[in-house]
Short mmCIF file of C-alpha atoms in Angstrom, two decimals:
data_model
loop_
_atom_site.label_atom_id
_atom_site.label_comp_id
_atom_site.label_asym_id
_atom_site.label_seq_id
_atom_site.Cartn_x
_atom_site.Cartn_y
_atom_site.Cartn_z
CA MET A 29 41.15 48.03 -22.69
CA GLY A 30 42.64 45.83 -19.22
CA VAL A 31 41.26 43.81 -16.87
CA ARG A 32 39.62 46.57 -14.98
CA ASP A 33 37.23 46.84 -17.57
CA LEU A 34 35.80 43.64 -17.53
CA SER A 35 32.43 43.80 -15.79
CA LEU A 36 30.77 41.74 -13.17
CA ARG A 37 28.32 40.42 -15.90
CA ASP A 38 31.06 39.59 -17.72
CA LEU A 39 32.30 36.78 -15.25
CA THR A 40 28.97 35.89 -14.63
CA TYR A 41 28.65 34.82 -18.37
CA LEU A 42 32.71 32.47 -17.63
CA VAL A 43 31.16 30.79 -14.44
CA ALA A 44 28.04 29.89 -16.86
CA VAL A 45 30.18 28.33 -20.04
CA ALA A 46 32.32 26.89 -17.72
CA ASP A 47 29.48 25.51 -15.17
CA GLU A 48 27.15 23.98 -18.12
CA ARG A 49 29.91 23.32 -21.03
CA HIS A 50 27.49 24.68 -23.69
CA PHE A 51 27.09 28.24 -25.23
CA GLY A 52 23.15 28.10 -25.84
CA ARG A 53 22.52 26.19 -21.92
CA ALA A 54 24.53 28.68 -20.46
CA ALA A 55 23.01 32.12 -22.21
CA GLU A 56 19.72 30.55 -21.63
CA SER A 57 20.79 30.14 -18.26
CA CYS A 58 21.78 34.31 -17.96
CA TYR A 59 18.57 35.27 -19.90
CA VAL A 60 20.93 36.90 -22.99
CA SER A 61 20.91 35.56 -26.13
CA GLN A 62 24.04 33.08 -27.73
CA PRO A 63 25.19 35.05 -29.52
CA SER A 64 25.49 38.92 -26.59
CA LEU A 65 26.93 35.96 -25.19
CA SER A 66 29.70 34.73 -27.08
CA ALA A 67 30.53 38.17 -27.57
CA GLN A 68 31.28 38.79 -24.21
CA ILE A 69 33.19 35.79 -23.67
CA GLN A 70 35.78 36.84 -26.70
CA LYS A 71 35.13 39.83 -25.11
CA VAL A 72 37.07 38.74 -21.74
CA GLU A 73 39.89 35.79 -23.62
CA GLN A 74 40.99 39.50 -26.02
CA VAL A 75 41.11 41.57 -22.56
CA LEU A 76 42.65 38.90 -20.83
CA GLY A 77 44.85 37.32 -23.71
CA THR A 78 44.14 33.84 -23.59
CA ARG A 79 41.84 31.14 -25.02
CA ILE A 80 39.57 30.43 -21.94
CA PHE A 81 37.60 27.82 -23.80
CA GLU A 82 38.71 25.08 -26.35
CA ARG A 83 35.07 24.09 -28.46
CA ASP A 84 33.90 22.48 -31.22
CA ARG A 85 30.44 21.66 -32.56
CA ARG A 86 30.38 18.82 -30.30
CA ARG A 87 31.62 20.47 -27.11
CA VAL A 88 33.42 22.66 -25.23
CA LEU A 89 36.45 22.42 -22.94
CA LEU A 90 38.77 24.89 -20.60
CA SER A 91 42.14 25.60 -21.07
CA ALA A 92 44.37 24.59 -18.92
CA PRO A 93 44.49 28.71 -18.24
CA GLY A 94 41.48 28.55 -18.34
CA GLU A 95 40.42 26.45 -15.50
CA ARG A 96 42.92 29.52 -13.25
CA LEU A 97 40.65 31.94 -14.62
CA VAL A 98 37.21 30.42 -14.04
CA GLU A 99 38.24 30.05 -9.87
CA GLN A 100 39.70 33.56 -9.69
CA ALA A 101 36.44 34.83 -11.30
CA ARG A 102 34.35 33.13 -9.16
CA CYS A 103 36.32 34.91 -6.25
CA VAL A 104 35.16 38.07 -7.40
CA LEU A 105 31.62 36.85 -7.61
CA GLU A 106 31.27 35.69 -4.42
CA ALA A 107 33.54 38.66 -2.97
CA ALA A 108 30.82 41.03 -4.75
CA ASP A 109 28.03 38.87 -3.08
CA ARG A 110 29.53 39.64 0.22
CA LEU A 111 29.47 42.90 -0.04
CA GLY A 112 25.84 42.72 -1.12
CA GLU A 113 24.93 41.11 1.90
CA LEU A 114 26.81 43.84 4.07
CA ALA A 115 25.64 46.31 2.64
CA LEU A 116 22.30 44.29 3.88
CA VAL A 117 23.30 44.02 7.31
CA ALA A 118 23.44 47.74 8.16
CA HIS A 119 19.57 48.17 7.29
CA GLY A 120 18.93 45.84 10.11
CA VAL A 121 18.38 41.95 10.95
CA LEU A 122 16.74 39.73 8.78
CA THR A 123 15.68 42.68 6.02
CA GLY A 124 15.97 41.98 2.39
CA PRO A 125 16.34 38.57 0.36
CA PHE A 126 17.63 35.90 2.43
CA ARG A 127 18.29 31.97 0.82
CA LEU A 128 17.23 28.99 3.03
CA GLY A 129 17.67 25.23 2.09
CA LEU A 130 15.85 23.08 3.69
CA ILE A 131 16.30 19.13 3.42
CA ALA A 132 13.00 17.99 1.70
CA THR A 133 12.03 15.65 4.71
CA LEU A 134 12.49 18.77 6.54
CA GLY A 135 10.74 21.74 4.99
CA PRO A 136 6.82 20.39 4.15
CA TYR A 137 6.94 19.66 7.63
CA LEU A 138 9.08 22.65 9.74
CA LEU A 139 8.13 26.23 7.55
CA PRO A 140 4.30 26.09 8.20
CA HIS A 141 5.53 26.80 12.05
CA LEU A 142 7.86 29.15 11.07
CA LEU A 143 6.76 31.18 8.19
CA GLU A 144 3.94 33.25 10.68
CA PRO A 145 6.47 34.79 13.16
CA LEU A 146 8.77 35.27 10.09
CA ARG A 147 6.27 37.33 8.39
CA LYS A 148 5.08 39.25 11.51
CA GLY A 149 8.57 39.68 13.24
CA PHE A 150 10.90 40.40 10.27
CA PRO A 151 8.01 42.42 7.41
CA ASP A 152 11.17 43.55 5.67
CA LEU A 153 12.44 39.56 5.19
CA GLU A 154 11.63 38.05 1.24
CA LEU A 155 13.04 34.09 2.66
CA ILE A 156 13.60 32.23 -0.64
CA VAL A 157 13.16 28.46 -0.33
CA THR A 158 14.75 26.20 -1.94
CA GLU A 159 14.23 21.99 -1.11
CA ASP A 160 16.46 19.58 -2.38
CA LEU A 161 19.04 16.49 -0.91
CA THR A 162 21.75 17.60 1.23
CA GLU A 163 24.66 16.86 -0.58
CA SER A 164 22.98 19.12 -3.32
CA LEU A 165 21.92 21.74 -0.95
CA LEU A 166 25.56 21.72 0.63
CA ALA A 167 27.27 22.75 -2.57
CA ASN A 168 25.12 25.24 -3.52
CA LEU A 169 25.71 26.63 0.08
CA ARG A 170 29.93 26.47 -0.71
CA GLN A 171 28.47 28.09 -4.07
CA GLY A 172 27.62 31.66 -2.06
CA GLU A 173 23.60 30.75 -4.13
CA LEU A 174 21.91 30.48 -0.25
CA ASP A 175 22.52 31.83 2.60
CA ALA A 176 21.77 28.63 5.16
CA VAL A 177 20.66 25.51 5.12
CA LEU A 178 18.50 22.92 7.88
CA LEU A 179 19.68 19.50 7.40
CA SER A 180 21.05 16.63 9.31
CA PRO A 181 24.69 18.05 9.94
CA LEU A 182 27.14 15.32 8.21
CA ASP A 183 31.28 15.18 8.80
CA GLU A 184 32.55 18.33 9.75
CA ASP A 185 33.88 20.80 6.87
CA GLY A 186 36.67 23.36 7.80
CA ALA A 187 34.33 26.20 4.91
CA LEU A 188 31.42 25.82 6.66
CA GLU A 189 29.82 26.57 10.54
CA ARG A 190 26.65 24.84 12.07
CA ARG A 191 24.31 25.28 14.80
CA LEU A 192 22.43 22.60 16.01
CA LEU A 193 18.98 23.36 16.77
CA PHE A 194 16.58 20.46 17.80
CA PHE A 195 16.74 16.64 17.96
CA GLU A 196 13.40 15.16 15.97
CA PRO A 197 12.63 11.46 16.84
CA PHE A 198 11.46 8.60 14.70
CA LEU A 199 7.86 7.00 14.55
CA LEU A 200 7.35 3.30 13.27
CA ALA A 201 4.99 4.24 10.54
CA VAL A 202 2.51 0.92 10.11
CA PRO A 203 -0.15 -0.89 8.50
CA ALA A 204 -2.44 -1.12 11.22
CA ASP A 205 -3.86 -4.71 10.53
CA HIS A 206 0.57 -5.39 11.08
CA PRO A 207 0.93 -7.73 14.03
CA LEU A 208 4.13 -4.89 14.83
CA ALA A 209 0.29 -2.05 15.16
CA GLN A 210 -0.38 -4.38 17.95
CA ARG A 211 2.87 -4.96 19.99
CA SER A 212 4.30 -3.62 23.07
CA PRO A 213 6.86 -2.73 23.62
CA LEU A 214 8.04 -2.30 19.89
CA THR A 215 11.94 -2.32 19.55
CA MET A 216 14.13 -1.60 16.68
CA LYS A 217 15.13 -4.99 16.65
CA ASP A 218 11.89 -5.83 15.27
CA LEU A 219 12.27 -3.96 12.11
CA CYS A 220 13.65 -6.32 9.65
CA ARG A 221 14.49 -4.88 5.66
CA GLU A 222 12.58 -7.09 3.40
CA GLU A 223 9.17 -5.27 4.85
CA MET A 224 11.40 -1.52 4.76
CA VAL A 225 9.39 0.77 2.17
CA LEU A 226 12.40 3.96 2.61
CA LEU A 227 13.23 7.02 0.41
CA HIS A 228 15.58 6.76 -2.93
CA ASP A 229 19.34 7.07 -2.78
CA GLY A 230 20.46 10.47 -1.47
CA HIS A 231 17.71 11.64 0.96
CA CYS A 232 19.87 11.44 4.10
CA LEU A 233 16.39 10.36 6.18
CA ARG A 234 17.10 6.62 4.67
CA ASP A 235 20.39 6.18 5.33
CA GLN A 236 19.86 7.09 8.89
CA ALA A 237 16.45 4.62 9.12
CA LEU A 238 18.77 1.71 7.91
CA ASP A 239 21.31 2.92 10.66
CA PHE A 240 19.02 2.44 13.75
CA CYS A 241 18.02 -1.02 11.92
CA PRO A 242 19.99 -3.78 13.38
CA SER A 243 18.76 -6.73 11.59
CA ALA A 244 17.69 -3.91 8.48
CA ARG A 245 21.16 -4.02 6.86
CA ALA A 246 20.55 -7.53 5.42
CA GLY A 247 18.36 -8.30 2.21
CA ARG A 248 16.56 -6.02 -0.32
CA GLU A 249 13.92 -3.49 0.59
CA ARG A 250 11.41 -3.87 -1.25
CA LEU A 251 9.86 -0.38 -2.08
CA GLN A 252 11.54 2.94 -2.43
CA THR A 253 10.29 5.94 -3.12
CA ALA A 254 10.90 9.98 -3.61
CA SER A 255 8.41 11.75 -1.48
CA LEU A 256 7.82 11.01 2.56
CA GLU A 257 3.54 11.74 1.55
CA THR A 258 4.05 8.62 -1.26
CA LEU A 259 5.68 6.63 1.25
CA ARG A 260 3.00 7.34 3.73
CA HIS A 261 0.51 5.83 1.50
CA LEU A 262 2.68 2.73 0.77
CA VAL A 263 2.39 2.02 4.24
CA ALA A 264 -1.56 2.78 4.59
CA SER A 265 -1.87 0.35 1.28
CA GLY A 266 0.31 -3.01 3.01
CA ALA A 267 3.20 -2.38 1.60
CA GLY A 268 5.60 -2.34 4.05
CA TYR A 269 6.41 -0.15 7.09
CA SER A 270 9.01 2.70 7.59
CA LEU A 271 10.07 5.12 9.57
CA LEU A 272 8.73 8.91 9.75
CA PRO A 273 10.03 11.76 11.63
CA LEU A 274 8.34 13.07 14.08
CA LEU A 275 7.22 16.60 12.16
CA ALA A 276 6.07 14.88 9.15
CA VAL A 277 3.61 12.32 11.04
CA ARG A 278 -0.04 13.71 10.81
CA GLU A 279 -3.01 12.05 10.58
CA ASP A 280 -5.11 12.03 7.69
CA PRO A 281 -8.65 11.26 8.01
CA GLN A 282 -7.92 8.92 4.50
CA LEU A 283 -5.65 7.02 6.27
CA ALA A 284 -6.62 6.71 9.96
CA ARG A 285 -8.21 3.35 9.58
CA LEU A 286 -5.24 1.69 7.33
CA LEU A 287 -1.70 3.55 9.30
CA VAL A 288 -0.77 3.72 12.74
CA TYR A 289 2.46 5.35 14.25
CA ARG A 290 4.37 3.74 17.38
CA PRO A 291 7.01 5.05 19.29
CA PHE A 292 9.54 2.96 19.93
CA ASP A 293 10.34 1.49 23.83
CA ASP A 294 14.47 1.01 23.45
CA GLY A 295 16.70 3.97 22.51
CA ARG A 296 15.92 7.27 21.13
CA PRO A 297 15.46 7.04 17.52
CA GLY A 298 15.90 10.22 15.73
CA ARG A 299 17.73 13.12 13.91
CA GLU A 300 19.55 15.77 14.76
CA ILE A 301 18.50 19.18 12.59
CA ALA A 302 21.22 22.08 12.67
CA LEU A 303 21.59 25.13 10.09
CA THR A 304 24.61 25.15 8.58
CA TRP A 305 26.16 28.29 6.58
CA ARG A 306 29.66 29.45 5.42
CA LYS A 307 32.58 30.86 7.40
CA GLY A 308 33.00 34.57 7.86
CA SER A 309 29.35 35.18 6.61
CA PRO A 310 28.74 38.41 7.78
CA ARG A 311 24.94 37.65 8.32
CA ASP A 312 25.62 36.46 11.85
CA ALA A 313 22.75 38.47 13.29
CA ASP A 314 20.54 37.14 11.09
CA LEU A 315 21.54 33.11 11.35
CA ASP A 316 21.37 34.02 15.06
CA THR A 317 17.99 35.58 15.26
CA LEU A 318 16.90 32.38 12.81
CA CYS A 319 17.93 29.30 14.71
CA GLU A 320 16.46 31.51 18.24
CA LEU A 321 13.06 31.86 15.88
CA VAL A 322 13.44 28.32 15.23
CA ARG A 323 13.73 26.83 18.60
CA ALA A 324 11.25 29.14 20.01
CA HIS A 325 8.38 27.78 17.59
CA LEU A 326 9.53 23.88 17.85
CA PRO A 327 5.60 22.40 18.24
CA GLU A 328 5.81 19.24 20.62
CA GLY A 329 7.72 16.61 21.32
CA VAL A 330 10.71 17.81 19.37
CA GLU A 331 13.48 19.07 21.95
CA PRO A 332 15.87 21.99 21.10
CA LEU A 333 19.37 21.70 21.56
CA SER A 334 21.58 24.07 22.49
#
């Protein structure tokens, strides 16, 4: 038996053990029994003639040759995925599975504007949506687990391409009885970090909110939360105020008397949203079509970017 006799399944098991550093968890992620996975790993090591994993009862480590072999296995699996993508392209635009990632502060508010046009315009599309934090989405994109992601662009990345789609302004969500709810004009200089309710670390919206508030860098914020919906209710309860992106602003009858949204009169606090994908993706037509569809179905107040 030679290297050409190894299957993509063998390589998938190999990468799973390398990622999990645990045979039980790797077997679970591959939906096989641990003995079956262990037998396949032994087969791979025999075929390649080298010990890939160093294991004892407590831990699994990659050997030095194993590090290089696992990276090559990843390349082979990515090439196989690319072959499948090329086959999908031959069937037409936005057909078959398309794995789209969105940052958690965007997905619940943008997707309702896109799902019906996608369903009507592309009935053969199988849209698979993932919501997460920016760094996790980018890691999954680089590893080939996502086809594209919608997020606020970070620094340039040589392995990725991006296209700016729209600018989304921020509004101040403030308790109705707070002095800032009545102030006009309202400027960013009026804000104070001690009264800000923010998202937890890891949310790009948290950093953007602080970047736009000159006085917000001093002191400590009072409360942090994991979602915009919880943040909205905290503001309504009088816990403080916060910046909300326009798409997340909605009238809630339960909160109408407790919470108001106020625009700013200085500058244009907000965020840009871009579609990002791996360079060399064979799904150019899909990506172009998705970009145009997003721009065509933006609600009022959100500015398309070219």
